[in-house]
Structure formats: structure tokens, C-alpha cells
Amino acid sequence: MTSGPQLRMQCPSLSALPALDLPYSCSLHGYRPGDGMHWERIIAGSFGGEPQRFSFDRMMRRDPGFRPERVLFIDVNGEPAATASAWVQPGLFTTTGTVHYVGVSPSYQGRRLGYLVTLATMHRMLCEGRTEATLTTDDFRIPAIKTYLRLGFLPVLVDENQRERWRLIFNAMDRPEL
């Protein structure tokens, strides 16, 4: 377990996002009634633990930033397989959106769905007038960090111990030059 605050990353500009091209078997949609149980299943599969540990109502719907169109899902052949949210803090950081709770069902990991659903959240933020994005992540989420780097996110040091933590992450990615 790493001590210290979560890692933070910032995408300084949403102005040059790549197009969102979903594979033919995939579709994208915002939250619809009943999707809470899919969100709980996907997040539990991604973060570990039982779906009951992740309450959509408690963790998402009751938050002042909740809007159905901000909680995105990618379905594969009609089955919800990935989720991420384009979150905001009402009244704070009016130009910045937050990529929140990115998850991909274990049986669909490795198919670029994390990249696609994160990119979809960034497009959503842009539609809402945001100009930059932020997120927090954990040291061991190397595949997610690779995705975030590909999408233009850069590390932000919020604690001095993160210099070494980022160095270890970049070495684990075989990218020590970063």
C-alpha cells in the first residue's frame, strides 16, 4: 500500500481531442434508469470487492454534480461493459472537469474500452464548456495511467513523495524518460 495522497493528473486542454470512434459492436449512452446496478457491477469488478460496497445512489446519484448525461456507459453487444463519469464540482473550478470512477468489466479489459469511455467523458466536458480535465488515480493502476498519458494527461505533484512514486511508475512502464 502506498502512503500519501492519490496521484493526480491534469489534461491542460480539451481543445484537440481525437474523435470518438466506437467499434461496431459498441454503443455509448448516459445513465438510464436501472443502470445503477450495472455501474456497481462494473466498478466492483474494476476496483475489487462486492457490488454492495459500491452504492451508485450513495456515491453518485446523491452528489450535487450528478447529471444522467455525465455518467457514461459503453455497451458491448447490448451489455454494459465500461463506465466513467464527467464530473464537476458545482460552483468550483468552472473550467475544469474531473474524470471520475473509470471502470471496465474484467471480461472486457484489454479491449481499449477504458480509453474510449475516458475519451467520451472528455468530450462530454467539452460539450459543457470545460477547457481542461483532472483525475486522481493509484500507483498500481499502470494500464490506466498509460491510457491517461495517451489522452494528454500529465502528472501533477501534490506531495513531495510523488516524485519517487512517478519515477517507479514510469520505470514499470519501461518509460524512464518520462
PDB file of N, CA, C and O in Angstrom, residues 29-71:
ATOM      1  N   HIS A  29     -23.894   5.501 -24.103  1.00  0.00           N
ATOM      2  CA  HIS A  29     -25.091   6.187 -23.604  1.00  0.00           C
ATOM      3  C   HIS A  29     -24.837   6.732 -22.211  1.00  0.00           C
ATOM      4  O   HIS A  29     -23.948   6.273 -21.492  1.00  0.00           O
ATOM      5  N   GLY A  30     -25.621   7.739 -21.845  1.00  0.00           N
ATOM      6  CA  GLY A  30     -25.613   8.265 -20.497  1.00  0.00           C
ATOM      7  C   GLY A  30     -26.474   7.380 -19.601  1.00  0.00           C
ATOM      8  O   GLY A  30     -27.190   6.492 -20.072  1.00  0.00           O
ATOM      9  N   TYR A  31     -26.400   7.668 -18.318  1.00  0.00           N
ATOM     10  CA  TYR A  31     -27.167   6.907 -17.326  1.00  0.00           C
ATOM     11  C   TYR A  31     -28.642   6.870 -17.676  1.00  0.00           C
ATOM     12  O   TYR A  31     -29.252   7.878 -18.017  1.00  0.00           O
ATOM     13  N   ARG A  32     -29.202   5.671 -17.579  1.00  0.00           N
ATOM     14  CA  ARG A  32     -30.640   5.467 -17.741  1.00  0.00           C
ATOM     15  C   ARG A  32     -31.148   4.736 -16.499  1.00  0.00           C
ATOM     16  O   ARG A  32     -30.376   4.047 -15.827  1.00  0.00           O
ATOM     17  N   PRO A  33     -32.438   4.892 -16.174  1.00  0.00           N
ATOM     18  CA  PRO A  33     -32.967   4.173 -15.010  1.00  0.00           C
ATOM     19  C   PRO A  33     -32.586   2.690 -15.070  1.00  0.00           C
ATOM     20  O   PRO A  33     -32.711   2.051 -16.115  1.00  0.00           O
ATOM     21  N   GLY A  34     -32.085   2.192 -13.960  1.00  0.00           N
ATOM     22  CA  GLY A  34     -31.663   0.792 -13.880  1.00  0.00           C
ATOM     23  C   GLY A  34     -30.169   0.594 -14.098  1.00  0.00           C
ATOM     24  O   GLY A  34     -29.633  -0.480 -13.820  1.00  0.00           O
ATOM     25  N   ASP A  35     -29.474   1.614 -14.597  1.00  0.00           N
ATOM     26  CA  ASP A  35     -28.039   1.474 -14.853  1.00  0.00           C
ATOM     27  C   ASP A  35     -27.206   1.470 -13.578  1.00  0.00           C
ATOM     28  O   ASP A  35     -26.030   1.113 -13.626  1.00  0.00           O
ATOM     29  N   GLY A  36     -27.787   1.867 -12.447  1.00  0.00           N
ATOM     30  CA  GLY A  36     -27.033   1.867 -11.195  1.00  0.00           C
ATOM     31  C   GLY A  36     -26.459   0.506 -10.874  1.00  0.00           C
ATOM     32  O   GLY A  36     -25.310   0.394 -10.444  1.00  0.00           O
ATOM     33  N   MET A  37     -27.225  -0.559 -11.105  1.00  0.00           N
ATOM     34  CA  MET A  37     -26.719  -1.902 -10.802  1.00  0.00           C
ATOM     35  C   MET A  37     -25.581  -2.287 -11.748  1.00  0.00           C
ATOM     36  O   MET A  37     -24.653  -2.981 -11.351  1.00  0.00           O
ATOM     37  N   HIS A  38     -25.609  -1.801 -12.988  1.00  0.00           N
ATOM     38  CA  HIS A  38     -24.509  -2.067 -13.923  1.00  0.00           C
ATOM     39  C   HIS A  38     -23.260  -1.309 -13.478  1.00  0.00           C
ATOM     40  O   HIS A  38     -22.155  -1.853 -13.519  1.00  0.00           O
ATOM     41  N   TRP A  39     -23.437  -0.051 -13.061  1.00  0.00           N
ATOM     42  CA  TRP A  39     -22.318   0.744 -12.567  1.00  0.00           C
ATOM     43  C   TRP A  39     -21.676   0.036 -11.379  1.00  0.00           C
ATOM     44  O   TRP A  39     -20.447  -0.105 -11.328  1.00  0.00           O
ATOM     45  N   GLU A  40     -22.477  -0.433 -10.431  1.00  0.00           N
ATOM     46  CA  GLU A  40     -21.959  -1.115  -9.237  1.00  0.00           C
ATOM     47  C   GLU A  40     -21.179  -2.375  -9.619  1.00  0.00           C
ATOM     48  O   GLU A  40     -20.099  -2.632  -9.087  1.00  0.00           O
ATOM     49  N   ARG A  41     -21.705  -3.144 -10.564  1.00  0.00           N
ATOM     50  CA  ARG A  41     -21.042  -4.385 -11.008  1.00  0.00           C
ATOM     51  C   ARG A  41     -19.712  -4.064 -11.701  1.00  0.00           C
ATOM     52  O   ARG A  41     -18.682  -4.688 -11.417  1.00  0.00           O
ATOM     53  N   ILE A  42     -19.728  -3.078 -12.605  1.00  0.00           N
ATOM     54  CA  ILE A  42     -18.513  -2.736 -13.344  1.00  0.00           C
ATOM     55  C   ILE A  42     -17.447  -2.177 -12.400  1.00  0.00           C
ATOM     56  O   ILE A  42     -16.274  -2.578 -12.463  1.00  0.00           O
ATOM     57  N   ILE A  43     -17.827  -1.269 -11.527  1.00  0.00           N
ATOM     58  CA  ILE A  43     -16.861  -0.663 -10.601  1.00  0.00           C
ATOM     59  C   ILE A  43     -16.328  -1.707  -9.621  1.00  0.00           C
ATOM     60  O   ILE A  43     -15.125  -1.747  -9.337  1.00  0.00           O
ATOM     61  N   ALA A  44     -17.181  -2.578  -9.115  1.00  0.00           N
ATOM     62  CA  ALA A  44     -16.714  -3.640  -8.213  1.00  0.00           C
ATOM     63  C   ALA A  44     -15.719  -4.548  -8.926  1.00  0.00           C
ATOM     64  O   ALA A  44     -14.695  -4.930  -8.356  1.00  0.00           O
ATOM     65  N   GLY A  45     -15.983  -4.873 -10.174  1.00  0.00           N
ATOM     66  CA  GLY A  45     -15.068  -5.710 -10.937  1.00  0.00           C
ATOM     67  C   GLY A  45     -13.734  -5.029 -11.206  1.00  0.00           C
ATOM     68  O   GLY A  45     -12.687  -5.681 -11.263  1.00  0.00           O
ATOM     69  N   SER A  46     -13.764  -3.726 -11.366  1.00  0.00           N
ATOM     70  CA  SER A  46     -12.537  -2.972 -11.652  1.00  0.00           C
ATOM     71  C   SER A  46     -11.729  -2.658 -10.406  1.00  0.00           C
ATOM     72  O   SER A  46     -10.505  -2.691 -10.431  1.00  0.00           O
ATOM     73  N   PHE A  47     -12.422  -2.313  -9.322  1.00  0.00           N
ATOM     74  CA  PHE A  47     -11.748  -1.858  -8.114  1.00  0.00           C
ATOM     75  C   PHE A  47     -11.591  -2.970  -7.079  1.00  0.00           C
ATOM     76  O   PHE A  47     -10.890  -2.813  -6.101  1.00  0.00           O
ATOM     77  N   GLY A  48     -12.295  -4.068  -7.264  1.00  0.00           N
ATOM     78  CA  GLY A  48     -12.231  -5.174  -6.324  1.00  0.00           C
ATOM     79  C   GLY A  48     -13.268  -5.043  -5.235  1.00  0.00           C
ATOM     80  O   GLY A  48     -13.491  -3.949  -4.721  1.00  0.00           O
ATOM     81  N   GLY A  49     -13.907  -6.123  -4.933  1.00  0.00           N
ATOM     82  CA  GLY A  49     -14.915  -6.116  -3.881  1.00  0.00           C
ATOM     83  C   GLY A  49     -16.284  -6.470  -4.424  1.00  0.00           C
ATOM     84  O   GLY A  49     -16.478  -6.692  -5.619  1.00  0.00           O
ATOM     85  N   GLU A  50     -17.221  -6.533  -3.537  1.00  0.00           N
ATOM     86  CA  GLU A  50     -18.593  -6.874  -3.889  1.00  0.00           C
ATOM     87  C   GLU A  50     -19.335  -5.631  -4.378  1.00  0.00           C
ATOM     88  O   GLU A  50     -19.083  -4.528  -3.889  1.00  0.00           O
ATOM     89  N   PRO A  51     -20.277  -5.814  -5.315  1.00  0.00           N
ATOM     90  CA  PRO A  51     -21.050  -4.669  -5.800  1.00  0.00           C
ATOM     91  C   PRO A  51     -21.731  -3.872  -4.682  1.00  0.00           C
ATOM     92  O   PRO A  51     -21.874  -2.657  -4.796  1.00  0.00           O
ATOM     93  N   GLN A  52     -22.111  -4.527  -3.578  1.00  0.00           N
ATOM     94  CA  GLN A  52     -22.772  -3.828  -2.480  1.00  0.00           C
ATOM     95  C   GLN A  52     -21.865  -2.762  -1.863  1.00  0.00           C
ATOM     96  O   GLN A  52     -22.337  -1.804  -1.265  1.00  0.00           O
ATOM     97  N   ARG A  53     -20.542  -2.954  -1.983  1.00  0.00           N
ATOM     98  CA  ARG A  53     -19.585  -1.986  -1.445  1.00  0.00           C
ATOM     99  C   ARG A  53     -19.673  -0.654  -2.190  1.00  0.00           C
ATOM    100  O   ARG A  53     -19.351   0.392  -1.651  1.00  0.00           O
ATOM    101  N   PHE A  54     -20.104  -0.710  -3.436  1.00  0.00           N
ATOM    102  CA  PHE A  54     -20.160   0.476  -4.291  1.00  0.00           C
ATOM    103  C   PHE A  54     -21.625   0.815  -4.560  1.00  0.00           C
ATOM    104  O   PHE A  54     -22.252   0.255  -5.446  1.00  0.00           O
ATOM    105  N   SER A  55     -22.152   1.705  -3.794  1.00  0.00           N
ATOM    106  CA  SER A  55     -23.552   2.099  -3.935  1.00  0.00           C
ATOM    107  C   SER A  55     -23.668   3.268  -4.906  1.00  0.00           C
ATOM    108  O   SER A  55     -23.182   4.372  -4.622  1.00  0.00           O
ATOM    109  N   PHE A  56     -24.315   3.041  -6.039  1.00  0.00           N
ATOM    110  CA  PHE A  56     -24.495   4.105  -7.018  1.00  0.00           C
ATOM    111  C   PHE A  56     -25.249   5.273  -6.405  1.00  0.00           C
ATOM    112  O   PHE A  56     -24.876   6.429  -6.602  1.00  0.00           O
ATOM    113  N   ASP A  57     -26.299   4.985  -5.663  1.00  0.00           N
ATOM    114  CA  ASP A  57     -27.075   6.069  -5.048  1.00  0.00           C
ATOM    115  C   ASP A  57     -26.210   6.904  -4.110  1.00  0.00           C
ATOM    116  O   ASP A  57     -26.202   8.127  -4.183  1.00  0.00           O
ATOM    117  N   ARG A  58     -25.467   6.257  -3.252  1.00  0.00           N
ATOM    118  CA  ARG A  58     -24.653   6.962  -2.266  1.00  0.00           C
ATOM    119  C   ARG A  58     -23.459   7.667  -2.899  1.00  0.00           C
ATOM    120  O   ARG A  58     -23.155   8.814  -2.575  1.00  0.00           O
ATOM    121  N   MET A  59     -22.786   7.015  -3.824  1.00  0.00           N
ATOM    122  CA  MET A  59     -21.531   7.529  -4.354  1.00  0.00           C
ATOM    123  C   MET A  59     -21.698   8.436  -5.569  1.00  0.00           C
ATOM    124  O   MET A  59     -20.793   9.218  -5.867  1.00  0.00           O
ATOM    125  N   MET A  60     -22.839   8.356  -6.234  1.00  0.00           N
ATOM    126  CA  MET A  60     -23.008   9.116  -7.469  1.00  0.00           C
ATOM    127  C   MET A  60     -24.291   9.955  -7.474  1.00  0.00           C
ATOM    128  O   MET A  60     -24.247  11.168  -7.541  1.00  0.00           O
ATOM    129  N   ARG A  61     -25.433   9.296  -7.421  1.00  0.00           N
ATOM    130  CA  ARG A  61     -26.709   9.993  -7.613  1.00  0.00           C
ATOM    131  C   ARG A  61     -26.964  11.085  -6.573  1.00  0.00           C
ATOM    132  O   ARG A  61     -27.547  12.116  -6.886  1.00  0.00           O
ATOM    133  N   ARG A  62     -26.522  10.896  -5.353  1.00  0.00           N
ATOM    134  CA  ARG A  62     -26.762  11.904  -4.307  1.00  0.00           C
ATOM    135  C   ARG A  62     -25.778  13.070  -4.358  1.00  0.00           C
ATOM    136  O   ARG A  62     -25.954  14.058  -3.656  1.00  0.00           O
ATOM    137  N   ASP A  63     -24.752  12.966  -5.177  1.00  0.00           N
ATOM    138  CA  ASP A  63     -23.750  14.023  -5.294  1.00  0.00           C
ATOM    139  C   ASP A  63     -24.341  15.198  -6.070  1.00  0.00           C
ATOM    140  O   ASP A  63     -25.026  15.000  -7.068  1.00  0.00           O
ATOM    141  N   PRO A  64     -24.081  16.436  -5.644  1.00  0.00           N
ATOM    142  CA  PRO A  64     -24.633  17.602  -6.356  1.00  0.00           C
ATOM    143  C   PRO A  64     -24.175  17.695  -7.816  1.00  0.00           C
ATOM    144  O   PRO A  64     -24.832  18.334  -8.627  1.00  0.00           O
ATOM    145  N   GLY A  65     -23.072  17.048  -8.171  1.00  0.00           N
ATOM    146  CA  GLY A  65     -22.584  17.073  -9.547  1.00  0.00           C
ATOM    147  C   GLY A  65     -23.263  16.070 -10.460  1.00  0.00           C
ATOM    148  O   GLY A  65     -23.018  16.063 -11.665  1.00  0.00           O
ATOM    149  N   PHE A  66     -24.133  15.224  -9.906  1.00  0.00           N
ATOM    150  CA  PHE A  66     -24.767  14.179 -10.724  1.00  0.00           C
ATOM    151  C   PHE A  66     -25.700  14.770 -11.771  1.00  0.00           C
ATOM    152  O   PHE A  66     -26.544  15.616 -11.479  1.00  0.00           O
ATOM    153  N   ARG A  67     -25.528  14.309 -12.982  1.00  0.00           N
ATOM    154  CA  ARG A  67     -26.441  14.523 -14.095  1.00  0.00           C
ATOM    155  C   ARG A  67     -26.401  13.231 -14.903  1.00  0.00           C
ATOM    156  O   ARG A  67     -25.304  12.704 -15.159  1.00  0.00           O
ATOM    157  N   PRO A  68     -27.534  12.696 -15.317  1.00  0.00           N
ATOM    158  CA  PRO A  68     -27.522  11.424 -16.058  1.00  0.00           C
ATOM    159  C   PRO A  68     -26.577  11.429 -17.257  1.00  0.00           C
ATOM    160  O   PRO A  68     -25.905  10.432 -17.531  1.00  0.00           O
ATOM    161  N   GLU A  69     -26.494  12.555 -17.949  1.00  0.00           N
ATOM    162  CA  GLU A  69     -25.652  12.620 -19.149  1.00  0.00           C
ATOM    163  C   GLU A  69     -24.157  12.636 -18.834  1.00  0.00           C
ATOM    164  O   GLU A  69     -23.323  12.485 -19.728  1.00  0.00           O
ATOM    165  N   ARG A  70     -23.794  12.778 -17.582  1.00  0.00           N
ATOM    166  CA  ARG A  70     -22.380  12.775 -17.182  1.00  0.00           C
ATOM    167  C   ARG A  70     -21.874  11.391 -16.799  1.00  0.00           C
ATOM    168  O   ARG A  70     -20.666  11.186 -16.699  1.00  0.00           O
ATOM    169  N   VAL A  71     -22.761  10.459 -16.555  1.00  0.00           N
ATOM    170  CA  VAL A  71     -22.376   9.095 -16.192  1.00  0.00           C
ATOM    171  C   VAL A  71     -22.533   8.261 -17.453  1.00  0.00           C
ATOM    172  O   VAL A  71     -23.654   7.949 -17.878  1.00  0.00           O
TER     173      VAL A  71
END
